[in-house]
């Protein structure tokens, strides 16, 4: 689909250079119930989605972008740990 | 042939009623087959199937053509085996030509590891009464003489698993066949009708809201393939589903050159020939989730290069058409079938890249489930609660791509 991902360090690159980390979710959960939700359940919603990418064939760093899942347009890109 | 000749007005236009016994969201193979079996087996005829575009517009009209039963787990094998058996006599039952033809499937093996995986699959299949066996390279050429066993010099073939029962079915005909048979039994099929909300009352589903007004219902089934998360969210539910696109392409039609389905899990590739003569190839799902069904040139370039490794003669055929379908992928690559946490709201979801193959058995099981409240044995492993109880049915290695 020719999707290009704006890496905050390397600029605009083909998606095939990246690993997709999925929609942003909690890193920790207070109880088992939330743990189940965190691991298994997805919003998978049409529209803007906050998501993680890993630049495997580039700077090898994780970052977060906002992408519209209907149009694939990238709204925002930020660096993150 | 009577089905095709009976004419084009097989979907009678009906007025929408304010209330139905069962409302089915989604006019694809799953929704229509469930509607048909509810009417044919359980005498429930006050049914509405609501489709926001036209029947078969979504994933049902965008998959390829393969039905098979060579799966990798003791839960999935009986399920798909029954489905394949039902497909083989479905044309007679629906009185509609589904262009069913038995073709066979070759899964090429390139490494010792994949040989072990395929061999294990054969042994499990044979144990459960499914005809799958290993082939040597020379036996592969007897079945399909045009395969380049050197893999274009890049990925040599050391053997294959062979599944003779694999068959091809025309997907649009399955949609039309179920739709016309259900309509003859009195099922209302409302196209161009979008569901905008689901009415619940104290944890029980009471009906749906559509852009043509509200409908009360005794039971609501969501059978919307790639859009399961969106419809479930209307009932306040979150699902273990992510929507990924899957692409395929066909060349111009040529004379019959390959028999059956040729695939390689190592190369993530499958090739078959349609009954119109087109060479059909496809690969794996894209790695990111999206609701866009736009196709891309990068897929064609990559997939065509892989196809030419094994079928060099394809290089002479011109590419005719490519398309994309949306797949709702589950963590274990098996469907989600059954009543949800909201009472009387049923899910026929998580149909990923394997939904078309399950249509007859999933529709029949779901119909029995909705009508009687019982869970048929073949459907039991696929209930929505399996993720919470840690009883997944992991089948990614055999359910993926085709």
PDB file of N, CA, C and O in Angstrom, chain B residues 91-161:
ATOM      1  N   UNK B  91     -24.172 -27.177  -3.457  1.00  0.00           N
ATOM      2  CA  UNK B  91     -24.820 -26.722  -4.687  1.00  0.00           C
ATOM      3  C   UNK B  91     -26.190 -27.380  -4.846  1.00  0.00           C
ATOM      4  O   UNK B  91     -27.185 -26.721  -5.187  1.00  0.00           O
ATOM      5  N   UNK B  92     -26.250 -28.700  -4.544  1.00  0.00           N
ATOM      6  CA  UNK B  92     -27.523 -29.407  -4.649  1.00  0.00           C
ATOM      7  C   UNK B  92     -28.509 -28.881  -3.622  1.00  0.00           C
ATOM      8  O   UNK B  92     -29.674 -28.669  -3.916  1.00  0.00           O
ATOM      9  N   UNK B  93     -28.017 -28.669  -2.399  1.00  0.00           N
ATOM     10  CA  UNK B  93     -28.912 -28.234  -1.328  1.00  0.00           C
ATOM     11  C   UNK B  93     -29.493 -26.845  -1.620  1.00  0.00           C
ATOM     12  O   UNK B  93     -30.674 -26.593  -1.386  1.00  0.00           O
ATOM     13  N   UNK B  94     -28.639 -25.938  -2.114  1.00  0.00           N
ATOM     14  CA  UNK B  94     -29.104 -24.567  -2.351  1.00  0.00           C
ATOM     15  C   UNK B  94     -29.725 -24.401  -3.730  1.00  0.00           C
ATOM     16  O   UNK B  94     -30.291 -23.361  -4.048  1.00  0.00           O
ATOM     17  N   UNK B  95     -29.593 -25.443  -4.591  1.00  0.00           N
ATOM     18  CA  UNK B  95     -30.032 -25.381  -5.976  1.00  0.00           C
ATOM     19  C   UNK B  95     -29.379 -24.190  -6.680  1.00  0.00           C
ATOM     20  O   UNK B  95     -30.041 -23.349  -7.283  1.00  0.00           O
ATOM     21  N   UNK B  96     -28.066 -24.089  -6.530  1.00  0.00           N
ATOM     22  CA  UNK B  96     -27.328 -22.970  -7.107  1.00  0.00           C
ATOM     23  C   UNK B  96     -25.935 -23.464  -7.471  1.00  0.00           C
ATOM     24  O   UNK B  96     -25.270 -24.089  -6.653  1.00  0.00           O
ATOM     25  N   UNK B  97     -25.479 -23.194  -8.689  1.00  0.00           N
ATOM     26  CA  UNK B  97     -24.160 -23.691  -9.117  1.00  0.00           C
ATOM     27  C   UNK B  97     -23.042 -22.916  -8.424  1.00  0.00           C
ATOM     28  O   UNK B  97     -22.842 -21.742  -8.686  1.00  0.00           O
ATOM     29  N   UNK B  98     -22.315 -23.592  -7.535  1.00  0.00           N
ATOM     30  CA  UNK B  98     -21.233 -22.940  -6.797  1.00  0.00           C
ATOM     31  C   UNK B  98     -19.883 -23.172  -7.460  1.00  0.00           C
ATOM     32  O   UNK B  98     -18.863 -22.764  -6.940  1.00  0.00           O
ATOM     33  N   UNK B  99     -19.882 -23.836  -8.604  1.00  0.00           N
ATOM     34  CA  UNK B  99     -18.652 -24.147  -9.339  1.00  0.00           C
ATOM     35  C   UNK B  99     -17.641 -24.837  -8.436  1.00  0.00           C
ATOM     36  O   UNK B  99     -16.449 -24.538  -8.466  1.00  0.00           O
ATOM     37  N   UNK B 100     -18.126 -25.769  -7.629  1.00  0.00           N
ATOM     38  CA  UNK B 100     -17.263 -26.545  -6.735  1.00  0.00           C
ATOM     39  C   UNK B 100     -16.420 -27.494  -7.574  1.00  0.00           C
ATOM     40  O   UNK B 100     -16.953 -28.205  -8.423  1.00  0.00           O
ATOM     41  N   UNK B 101     -15.110 -27.492  -7.362  1.00  0.00           N
ATOM     42  CA  UNK B 101     -14.297 -28.507  -8.030  1.00  0.00           C
ATOM     43  C   UNK B 101     -13.141 -28.933  -7.134  1.00  0.00           C
ATOM     44  O   UNK B 101     -12.468 -28.108  -6.530  1.00  0.00           O
ATOM     45  N   UNK B 102     -12.972 -30.250  -7.087  1.00  0.00           N
ATOM     46  CA  UNK B 102     -11.920 -30.830  -6.258  1.00  0.00           C
ATOM     47  C   UNK B 102     -10.582 -30.673  -6.969  1.00  0.00           C
ATOM     48  O   UNK B 102     -10.435 -31.049  -8.133  1.00  0.00           O
ATOM     49  N   UNK B 103      -9.570 -30.080  -6.286  1.00  0.00           N
ATOM     50  CA  UNK B 103      -8.329 -29.728  -6.973  1.00  0.00           C
ATOM     51  C   UNK B 103      -7.069 -30.265  -6.312  1.00  0.00           C
ATOM     52  O   UNK B 103      -6.109 -30.591  -6.981  1.00  0.00           O
ATOM     53  N   UNK B 104      -7.020 -30.286  -4.990  1.00  0.00           N
ATOM     54  CA  UNK B 104      -5.794 -30.717  -4.304  1.00  0.00           C
ATOM     55  C   UNK B 104      -4.894 -29.545  -3.955  1.00  0.00           C
ATOM     56  O   UNK B 104      -4.965 -28.484  -4.575  1.00  0.00           O
ATOM     57  N   UNK B 105      -4.068 -29.750  -2.946  1.00  0.00           N
ATOM     58  CA  UNK B 105      -3.181 -28.681  -2.485  1.00  0.00           C
ATOM     59  C   UNK B 105      -1.790 -29.231  -2.226  1.00  0.00           C
ATOM     60  O   UNK B 105      -1.633 -30.275  -1.598  1.00  0.00           O
ATOM     61  N   UNK B 106      -0.772 -28.505  -2.695  1.00  0.00           N
ATOM     62  CA  UNK B 106       0.622 -28.873  -2.435  1.00  0.00           C
ATOM     63  C   UNK B 106       1.253 -27.798  -1.571  1.00  0.00           C
ATOM     64  O   UNK B 106       1.281 -26.629  -1.967  1.00  0.00           O
ATOM     65  N   UNK B 107       1.728 -28.172  -0.380  1.00  0.00           N
ATOM     66  CA  UNK B 107       2.470 -27.237   0.468  1.00  0.00           C
ATOM     67  C   UNK B 107       3.949 -27.556   0.343  1.00  0.00           C
ATOM     68  O   UNK B 107       4.417 -28.559   0.886  1.00  0.00           O
ATOM     69  N   UNK B 108       4.691 -26.704  -0.350  1.00  0.00           N
ATOM     70  CA  UNK B 108       6.111 -26.968  -0.596  1.00  0.00           C
ATOM     71  C   UNK B 108       6.919 -26.817   0.688  1.00  0.00           C
ATOM     72  O   UNK B 108       6.628 -25.978   1.531  1.00  0.00           O
ATOM     73  N   UNK B 109       7.939 -27.659   0.806  1.00  0.00           N
ATOM     74  CA  UNK B 109       8.792 -27.678   1.989  1.00  0.00           C
ATOM     75  C   UNK B 109      10.234 -27.422   1.554  1.00  0.00           C
ATOM     76  O   UNK B 109      10.696 -28.001   0.572  1.00  0.00           O
ATOM     77  N   UNK B 110      10.918 -26.512   2.251  1.00  0.00           N
ATOM     78  CA  UNK B 110      12.270 -26.130   1.840  1.00  0.00           C
ATOM     79  C   UNK B 110      13.343 -26.433   2.875  1.00  0.00           C
ATOM     80  O   UNK B 110      14.518 -26.409   2.568  1.00  0.00           O
ATOM     81  N   UNK B 111      12.963 -26.632   4.131  1.00  0.00           N
ATOM     82  CA  UNK B 111      13.965 -26.843   5.180  1.00  0.00           C
ATOM     83  C   UNK B 111      13.571 -28.058   6.017  1.00  0.00           C
ATOM     84  O   UNK B 111      12.417 -28.496   5.983  1.00  0.00           O
ATOM     85  N   UNK B 112      14.528 -28.580   6.779  1.00  0.00           N
ATOM     86  CA  UNK B 112      14.232 -29.713   7.658  1.00  0.00           C
ATOM     87  C   UNK B 112      13.161 -29.339   8.675  1.00  0.00           C
ATOM     88  O   UNK B 112      12.295 -30.140   9.009  1.00  0.00           O
ATOM     89  N   UNK B 113      13.224 -28.092   9.180  1.00  0.00           N
ATOM     90  CA  UNK B 113      12.230 -27.647  10.168  1.00  0.00           C
ATOM     91  C   UNK B 113      10.826 -27.657   9.568  1.00  0.00           C
ATOM     92  O   UNK B 113       9.891 -28.162  10.167  1.00  0.00           O
ATOM     93  N   UNK B 114      10.683 -27.097   8.364  1.00  0.00           N
ATOM     94  CA  UNK B 114       9.340 -27.072   7.789  1.00  0.00           C
ATOM     95  C   UNK B 114       8.903 -28.474   7.367  1.00  0.00           C
ATOM     96  O   UNK B 114       7.713 -28.791   7.365  1.00  0.00           O
ATOM     97  N   UNK B 115       9.868 -29.345   7.059  1.00  0.00           N
ATOM     98  CA  UNK B 115       9.496 -30.728   6.748  1.00  0.00           C
ATOM     99  C   UNK B 115       8.868 -31.391   7.987  1.00  0.00           C
ATOM    100  O   UNK B 115       7.849 -32.077   7.891  1.00  0.00           O
ATOM    101  N   UNK B 116       9.496 -31.133   9.170  1.00  0.00           N
ATOM    102  CA  UNK B 116       8.945 -31.712  10.410  1.00  0.00           C
ATOM    103  C   UNK B 116       7.536 -31.176  10.687  1.00  0.00           C
ATOM    104  O   UNK B 116       6.643 -31.929  11.057  1.00  0.00           O
ATOM    105  N   UNK B 117       7.347 -29.847  10.496  1.00  0.00           N
ATOM    106  CA  UNK B 117       6.027 -29.239  10.731  1.00  0.00           C
ATOM    107  C   UNK B 117       4.981 -29.877   9.818  1.00  0.00           C
ATOM    108  O   UNK B 117       3.906 -30.282  10.255  1.00  0.00           O
ATOM    109  N   UNK B 118       5.318 -29.989   8.516  1.00  0.00           N
ATOM    110  CA  UNK B 118       4.365 -30.542   7.562  1.00  0.00           C
ATOM    111  C   UNK B 118       4.106 -32.021   7.833  1.00  0.00           C
ATOM    112  O   UNK B 118       2.982 -32.503   7.701  1.00  0.00           O
ATOM    113  N   UNK B 119       5.175 -32.742   8.210  1.00  0.00           N
ATOM    114  CA  UNK B 119       5.007 -34.166   8.494  1.00  0.00           C
ATOM    115  C   UNK B 119       4.114 -34.383   9.720  1.00  0.00           C
ATOM    116  O   UNK B 119       3.246 -35.253   9.729  1.00  0.00           O
ATOM    117  N   UNK B 120       4.324 -33.561  10.768  1.00  0.00           N
ATOM    118  CA  UNK B 120       3.452 -33.628  11.952  1.00  0.00           C
ATOM    119  C   UNK B 120       2.002 -33.372  11.557  1.00  0.00           C
ATOM    120  O   UNK B 120       1.080 -34.031  12.020  1.00  0.00           O
ATOM    121  N   UNK B 121       1.825 -32.376  10.676  1.00  0.00           N
ATOM    122  CA  UNK B 121       0.478 -32.038  10.210  1.00  0.00           C
ATOM    123  C   UNK B 121      -0.156 -33.235   9.508  1.00  0.00           C
ATOM    124  O   UNK B 121      -1.319 -33.570   9.749  1.00  0.00           O
ATOM    125  N   UNK B 122       0.632 -33.900   8.643  1.00  0.00           N
ATOM    126  CA  UNK B 122       0.119 -35.081   7.928  1.00  0.00           C
ATOM    127  C   UNK B 122      -0.323 -36.162   8.912  1.00  0.00           C
ATOM    128  O   UNK B 122      -1.398 -36.753   8.757  1.00  0.00           O
ATOM    129  N   UNK B 123       0.517 -36.424   9.922  1.00  0.00           N
ATOM    130  CA  UNK B 123       0.200 -37.494  10.869  1.00  0.00           C
ATOM    131  C   UNK B 123      -1.068 -37.166  11.656  1.00  0.00           C
ATOM    132  O   UNK B 123      -1.944 -38.012  11.840  1.00  0.00           O
ATOM    133  N   UNK B 124      -1.192 -35.897  12.097  1.00  0.00           N
ATOM    134  CA  UNK B 124      -2.381 -35.495  12.843  1.00  0.00           C
ATOM    135  C   UNK B 124      -3.623 -35.554  11.947  1.00  0.00           C
ATOM    136  O   UNK B 124      -4.687 -36.033  12.356  1.00  0.00           O
ATOM    137  N   UNK B 125      -3.468 -35.085  10.693  1.00  0.00           N
ATOM    138  CA  UNK B 125      -4.580 -35.138   9.738  1.00  0.00           C
ATOM    139  C   UNK B 125      -5.052 -36.577   9.521  1.00  0.00           C
ATOM    140  O   UNK B 125      -6.249 -36.874   9.581  1.00  0.00           O
ATOM    141  N   UNK B 126      -4.069 -37.484   9.276  1.00  0.00           N
ATOM    142  CA  UNK B 126      -4.433 -38.883   9.012  1.00  0.00           C
ATOM    143  C   UNK B 126      -5.129 -39.515  10.212  1.00  0.00           C
ATOM    144  O   UNK B 126      -6.097 -40.252  10.075  1.00  0.00           O
ATOM    145  N   UNK B 127      -4.628 -39.172  11.415  1.00  0.00           N
ATOM    146  CA  UNK B 127      -5.221 -39.685  12.645  1.00  0.00           C
ATOM    147  C   UNK B 127      -6.686 -39.270  12.754  1.00  0.00           C
ATOM    148  O   UNK B 127      -7.509 -39.973  13.306  1.00  0.00           O
ATOM    149  N   UNK B 128      -7.001 -38.070  12.205  1.00  0.00           N
ATOM    150  CA  UNK B 128      -8.357 -37.559  12.321  1.00  0.00           C
ATOM    151  C   UNK B 128      -9.161 -37.738  11.038  1.00  0.00           C
ATOM    152  O   UNK B 128     -10.185 -37.075  10.822  1.00  0.00           O
ATOM    153  N   UNK B 129      -8.672 -38.627  10.172  1.00  0.00           N
ATOM    154  CA  UNK B 129      -9.456 -38.991   8.989  1.00  0.00           C
ATOM    155  C   UNK B 129      -9.391 -37.994   7.845  1.00  0.00           C
ATOM    156  O   UNK B 129     -10.292 -37.935   7.007  1.00  0.00           O
ATOM    157  N   UNK B 130      -8.340 -37.183   7.793  1.00  0.00           N
ATOM    158  CA  UNK B 130      -8.178 -36.234   6.688  1.00  0.00           C
ATOM    159  C   UNK B 130      -6.998 -36.697   5.838  1.00  0.00           C
ATOM    160  O   UNK B 130      -5.932 -37.023   6.350  1.00  0.00           O
ATOM    161  N   UNK B 131      -7.205 -36.723   4.523  1.00  0.00           N
ATOM    162  CA  UNK B 131      -6.203 -37.241   3.608  1.00  0.00           C
ATOM    163  C   UNK B 131      -5.131 -36.181   3.321  1.00  0.00           C
ATOM    164  O   UNK B 131      -5.295 -35.325   2.459  1.00  0.00           O
ATOM    165  N   UNK B 132      -4.024 -36.240   4.062  1.00  0.00           N
ATOM    166  CA  UNK B 132      -2.870 -35.373   3.816  1.00  0.00           C
ATOM    167  C   UNK B 132      -1.630 -36.236   3.945  1.00  0.00           C
ATOM    168  O   UNK B 132      -1.497 -36.970   4.913  1.00  0.00           O
ATOM    169  N   UNK B 133      -0.724 -36.185   2.947  1.00  0.00           N
ATOM    170  CA  UNK B 133       0.470 -37.032   3.016  1.00  0.00           C
ATOM    171  C   UNK B 133       1.668 -36.310   2.408  1.00  0.00           C
ATOM    172  O   UNK B 133       1.513 -35.348   1.659  1.00  0.00           O
ATOM    173  N   UNK B 134       2.873 -36.810   2.748  1.00  0.00           N
ATOM    174  CA  UNK B 134       4.090 -36.185   2.244  1.00  0.00           C
ATOM    175  C   UNK B 134       4.407 -36.681   0.828  1.00  0.00           C
ATOM    176  O   UNK B 134       4.116 -37.834   0.490  1.00  0.00           O
ATOM    177  N   UNK B 135       4.981 -35.793   0.019  1.00  0.00           N
ATOM    178  CA  UNK B 135       5.429 -36.139  -1.329  1.00  0.00           C
ATOM    179  C   UNK B 135       6.931 -35.918  -1.438  1.00  0.00           C
ATOM    180  O   UNK B 135       7.484 -35.011  -0.803  1.00  0.00           O
ATOM    181  N   UNK B 136       7.587 -36.744  -2.260  1.00  0.00           N
ATOM    182  CA  UNK B 136       8.988 -36.489  -2.597  1.00  0.00           C
ATOM    183  C   UNK B 136       9.005 -35.501  -3.772  1.00  0.00           C
ATOM    184  O   UNK B 136       7.981 -35.309  -4.433  1.00  0.00           O
ATOM    185  N   UNK B 137      10.166 -34.873  -4.054  1.00  0.00           N
ATOM    186  CA  UNK B 137      10.221 -33.926  -5.178  1.00  0.00           C
ATOM    187  C   UNK B 137       9.715 -34.520  -6.496  1.00  0.00           C
ATOM    188  O   UNK B 137       9.003 -33.837  -7.243  1.00  0.00           O
ATOM    189  N   UNK B 138      10.062 -35.783  -6.780  1.00  0.00           N
ATOM    190  CA  UNK B 138       9.606 -36.330  -8.065  1.00  0.00           C
ATOM    191  C   UNK B 138       8.093 -36.550  -8.059  1.00  0.00           C
ATOM    192  O   UNK B 138       7.431 -36.415  -9.101  1.00  0.00           O
ATOM    193  N   UNK B 139       7.544 -36.880  -6.896  1.00  0.00           N
ATOM    194  CA  UNK B 139       6.076 -37.022  -6.820  1.00  0.00           C
ATOM    195  C   UNK B 139       5.382 -35.669  -6.998  1.00  0.00           C
ATOM    196  O   UNK B 139       4.269 -35.596  -7.528  1.00  0.00           O
ATOM    197  N   UNK B 140       6.048 -34.577  -6.532  1.00  0.00           N
ATOM    198  CA  UNK B 140       5.478 -33.241  -6.730  1.00  0.00           C
ATOM    199  C   UNK B 140       5.299 -32.972  -8.220  1.00  0.00           C
ATOM    200  O   UNK B 140       4.263 -32.491  -8.671  1.00  0.00           O
ATOM    201  N   UNK B 141       6.345 -33.327  -9.006  1.00  0.00           N
ATOM    202  CA  UNK B 141       6.289 -33.058 -10.444  1.00  0.00           C
ATOM    203  C   UNK B 141       5.230 -33.904 -11.154  1.00  0.00           C
ATOM    204  O   UNK B 141       4.711 -33.503 -12.191  1.00  0.00           O
ATOM    205  N   UNK B 142       4.918 -35.082 -10.578  1.00  0.00           N
ATOM    206  CA  UNK B 142       3.832 -35.874 -11.163  1.00  0.00           C
ATOM    207  C   UNK B 142       2.498 -35.161 -10.993  1.00  0.00           C
ATOM    208  O   UNK B 142       1.633 -35.186 -11.864  1.00  0.00           O
ATOM    209  N   UNK B 143       2.302 -34.493  -9.830  1.00  0.00           N
ATOM    210  CA  UNK B 143       1.046 -33.780  -9.579  1.00  0.00           C
ATOM    211  C   UNK B 143       1.026 -32.459 -10.341  1.00  0.00           C
ATOM    212  O   UNK B 143       0.019 -32.072 -10.924  1.00  0.00           O
ATOM    213  N   UNK B 144       2.149 -31.752 -10.325  1.00  0.00           N
ATOM    214  CA  UNK B 144       2.190 -30.424 -10.937  1.00  0.00           C
ATOM    215  C   UNK B 144       3.538 -30.225 -11.637  1.00  0.00           C
ATOM    216  O   UNK B 144       4.503 -29.779 -11.044  1.00  0.00           O
ATOM    217  N   UNK B 145       3.619 -30.577 -12.935  1.00  0.00           N
ATOM    218  CA  UNK B 145       4.902 -30.637 -13.647  1.00  0.00           C
ATOM    219  C   UNK B 145       5.591 -29.292 -13.845  1.00  0.00           C
ATOM    220  O   UNK B 145       6.775 -29.249 -14.147  1.00  0.00           O
ATOM    221  N   UNK B 146       4.893 -28.163 -13.698  1.00  0.00           N
ATOM    222  CA  UNK B 146       5.504 -26.871 -14.031  1.00  0.00           C
ATOM    223  C   UNK B 146       6.248 -26.217 -12.877  1.00  0.00           C
ATOM    224  O   UNK B 146       6.814 -25.148 -13.033  1.00  0.00           O
ATOM    225  N   UNK B 147       6.233 -26.842 -11.696  1.00  0.00           N
ATOM    226  CA  UNK B 147       6.889 -26.211 -10.557  1.00  0.00           C
ATOM    227  C   UNK B 147       8.414 -26.273 -10.710  1.00  0.00           C
ATOM    228  O   UNK B 147       8.967 -27.319 -11.029  1.00  0.00           O
ATOM    229  N   UNK B 148       9.079 -25.130 -10.478  1.00  0.00           N
ATOM    230  CA  UNK B 148      10.540 -25.089 -10.481  1.00  0.00           C
ATOM    231  C   UNK B 148      11.034 -25.517  -9.101  1.00  0.00           C
ATOM    232  O   UNK B 148      10.931 -24.773  -8.140  1.00  0.00           O
ATOM    233  N   UNK B 149      11.564 -26.747  -9.021  1.00  0.00           N
ATOM    234  CA  UNK B 149      11.941 -27.293  -7.718  1.00  0.00           C
ATOM    235  C   UNK B 149      13.208 -26.659  -7.157  1.00  0.00           C
ATOM    236  O   UNK B 149      13.564 -26.887  -6.005  1.00  0.00           O
ATOM    237  N   UNK B 150      13.883 -25.819  -7.954  1.00  0.00           N
ATOM    238  CA  UNK B 150      15.051 -25.125  -7.415  1.00  0.00           C
ATOM    239  C   UNK B 150      14.606 -23.828  -6.724  1.00  0.00           C
ATOM    240  O   UNK B 150      15.432 -23.125  -6.145  1.00  0.00           O
ATOM    241  N   UNK B 151      13.324 -23.507  -6.792  1.00  0.00           N
ATOM    242  CA  UNK B 151      12.828 -22.263  -6.200  1.00  0.00           C
ATOM    243  C   UNK B 151      13.533 -21.061  -6.786  1.00  0.00           C
ATOM    244  O   UNK B 151      13.936 -20.153  -6.054  1.00  0.00           O
ATOM    245  N   UNK B 152      13.699 -21.041  -8.104  1.00  0.00           N
ATOM    246  CA  UNK B 152      14.401 -19.951  -8.762  1.00  0.00           C
ATOM    247  C   UNK B 152      15.861 -19.895  -8.353  1.00  0.00           C
ATOM    248  O   UNK B 152      16.501 -18.853  -8.426  1.00  0.00           O
ATOM    249  N   UNK B 153      16.400 -21.027  -7.887  1.00  0.00           N
ATOM    250  CA  UNK B 153      17.782 -21.057  -7.437  1.00  0.00           C
ATOM    251  C   UNK B 153      17.961 -20.495  -6.035  1.00  0.00           C
ATOM    252  O   UNK B 153      19.060 -20.454  -5.512  1.00  0.00           O
ATOM    253  N   UNK B 154      16.858 -20.053  -5.423  1.00  0.00           N
ATOM    254  CA  UNK B 154      16.966 -19.380  -4.123  1.00  0.00           C
ATOM    255  C   UNK B 154      16.419 -20.208  -2.972  1.00  0.00           C
ATOM    256  O   UNK B 154      16.907 -20.116  -1.841  1.00  0.00           O
ATOM    257  N   UNK B 155      15.382 -20.996  -3.249  1.00  0.00           N
ATOM    258  CA  UNK B 155      14.715 -21.702  -2.161  1.00  0.00           C
ATOM    259  C   UNK B 155      14.359 -23.117  -2.649  1.00  0.00           C
ATOM    260  O   UNK B 155      13.200 -23.402  -2.965  1.00  0.00           O
ATOM    261  N   UNK B 156      15.356 -24.019  -2.716  1.00  0.00           N
ATOM    262  CA  UNK B 156      15.111 -25.366  -3.260  1.00  0.00           C
ATOM    263  C   UNK B 156      14.026 -26.125  -2.493  1.00  0.00           C
ATOM    264  O   UNK B 156      13.903 -25.967  -1.277  1.00  0.00           O
ATOM    265  N   UNK B 157      13.270 -26.927  -3.246  1.00  0.00           N
ATOM    266  CA  UNK B 157      12.172 -27.693  -2.659  1.00  0.00           C
ATOM    267  C   UNK B 157      12.680 -29.083  -2.281  1.00  0.00           C
ATOM    268  O   UNK B 157      13.247 -29.782  -3.118  1.00  0.00           O
ATOM    269  N   UNK B 158      12.500 -29.509  -1.027  1.00  0.00           N
ATOM    270  CA  UNK B 158      12.968 -30.846  -0.632  1.00  0.00           C
ATOM    271  C   UNK B 158      11.812 -31.831  -0.456  1.00  0.00           C
ATOM    272  O   UNK B 158      12.016 -33.011  -0.229  1.00  0.00           O
ATOM    273  N   UNK B 159      10.590 -31.352  -0.578  1.00  0.00           N
ATOM    274  CA  UNK B 159       9.431 -32.218  -0.459  1.00  0.00           C
ATOM    275  C   UNK B 159       8.179 -31.368  -0.373  1.00  0.00           C
ATOM    276  O   UNK B 159       8.231 -30.154  -0.609  1.00  0.00           O
ATOM    277  N   UNK B 160       7.055 -32.006  -0.026  1.00  0.00           N
ATOM    278  CA  UNK B 160       5.803 -31.254   0.101  1.00  0.00           C
ATOM    279  C   UNK B 160       4.806 -32.076   0.877  1.00  0.00           C
ATOM    280  O   UNK B 160       4.935 -33.303   0.969  1.00  0.00           O
ATOM    281  N   UNK B 161       3.826 -31.405   1.476  1.00  0.00           N
ATOM    282  CA  UNK B 161       2.680 -32.163   1.969  1.00  0.00           C
ATOM    283  C   UNK B 161       1.555 -31.966   0.964  1.00  0.00           C
ATOM    284  O   UNK B 161       1.399 -30.885   0.378  1.00  0.00           O
TER     285      UNK B 161
END
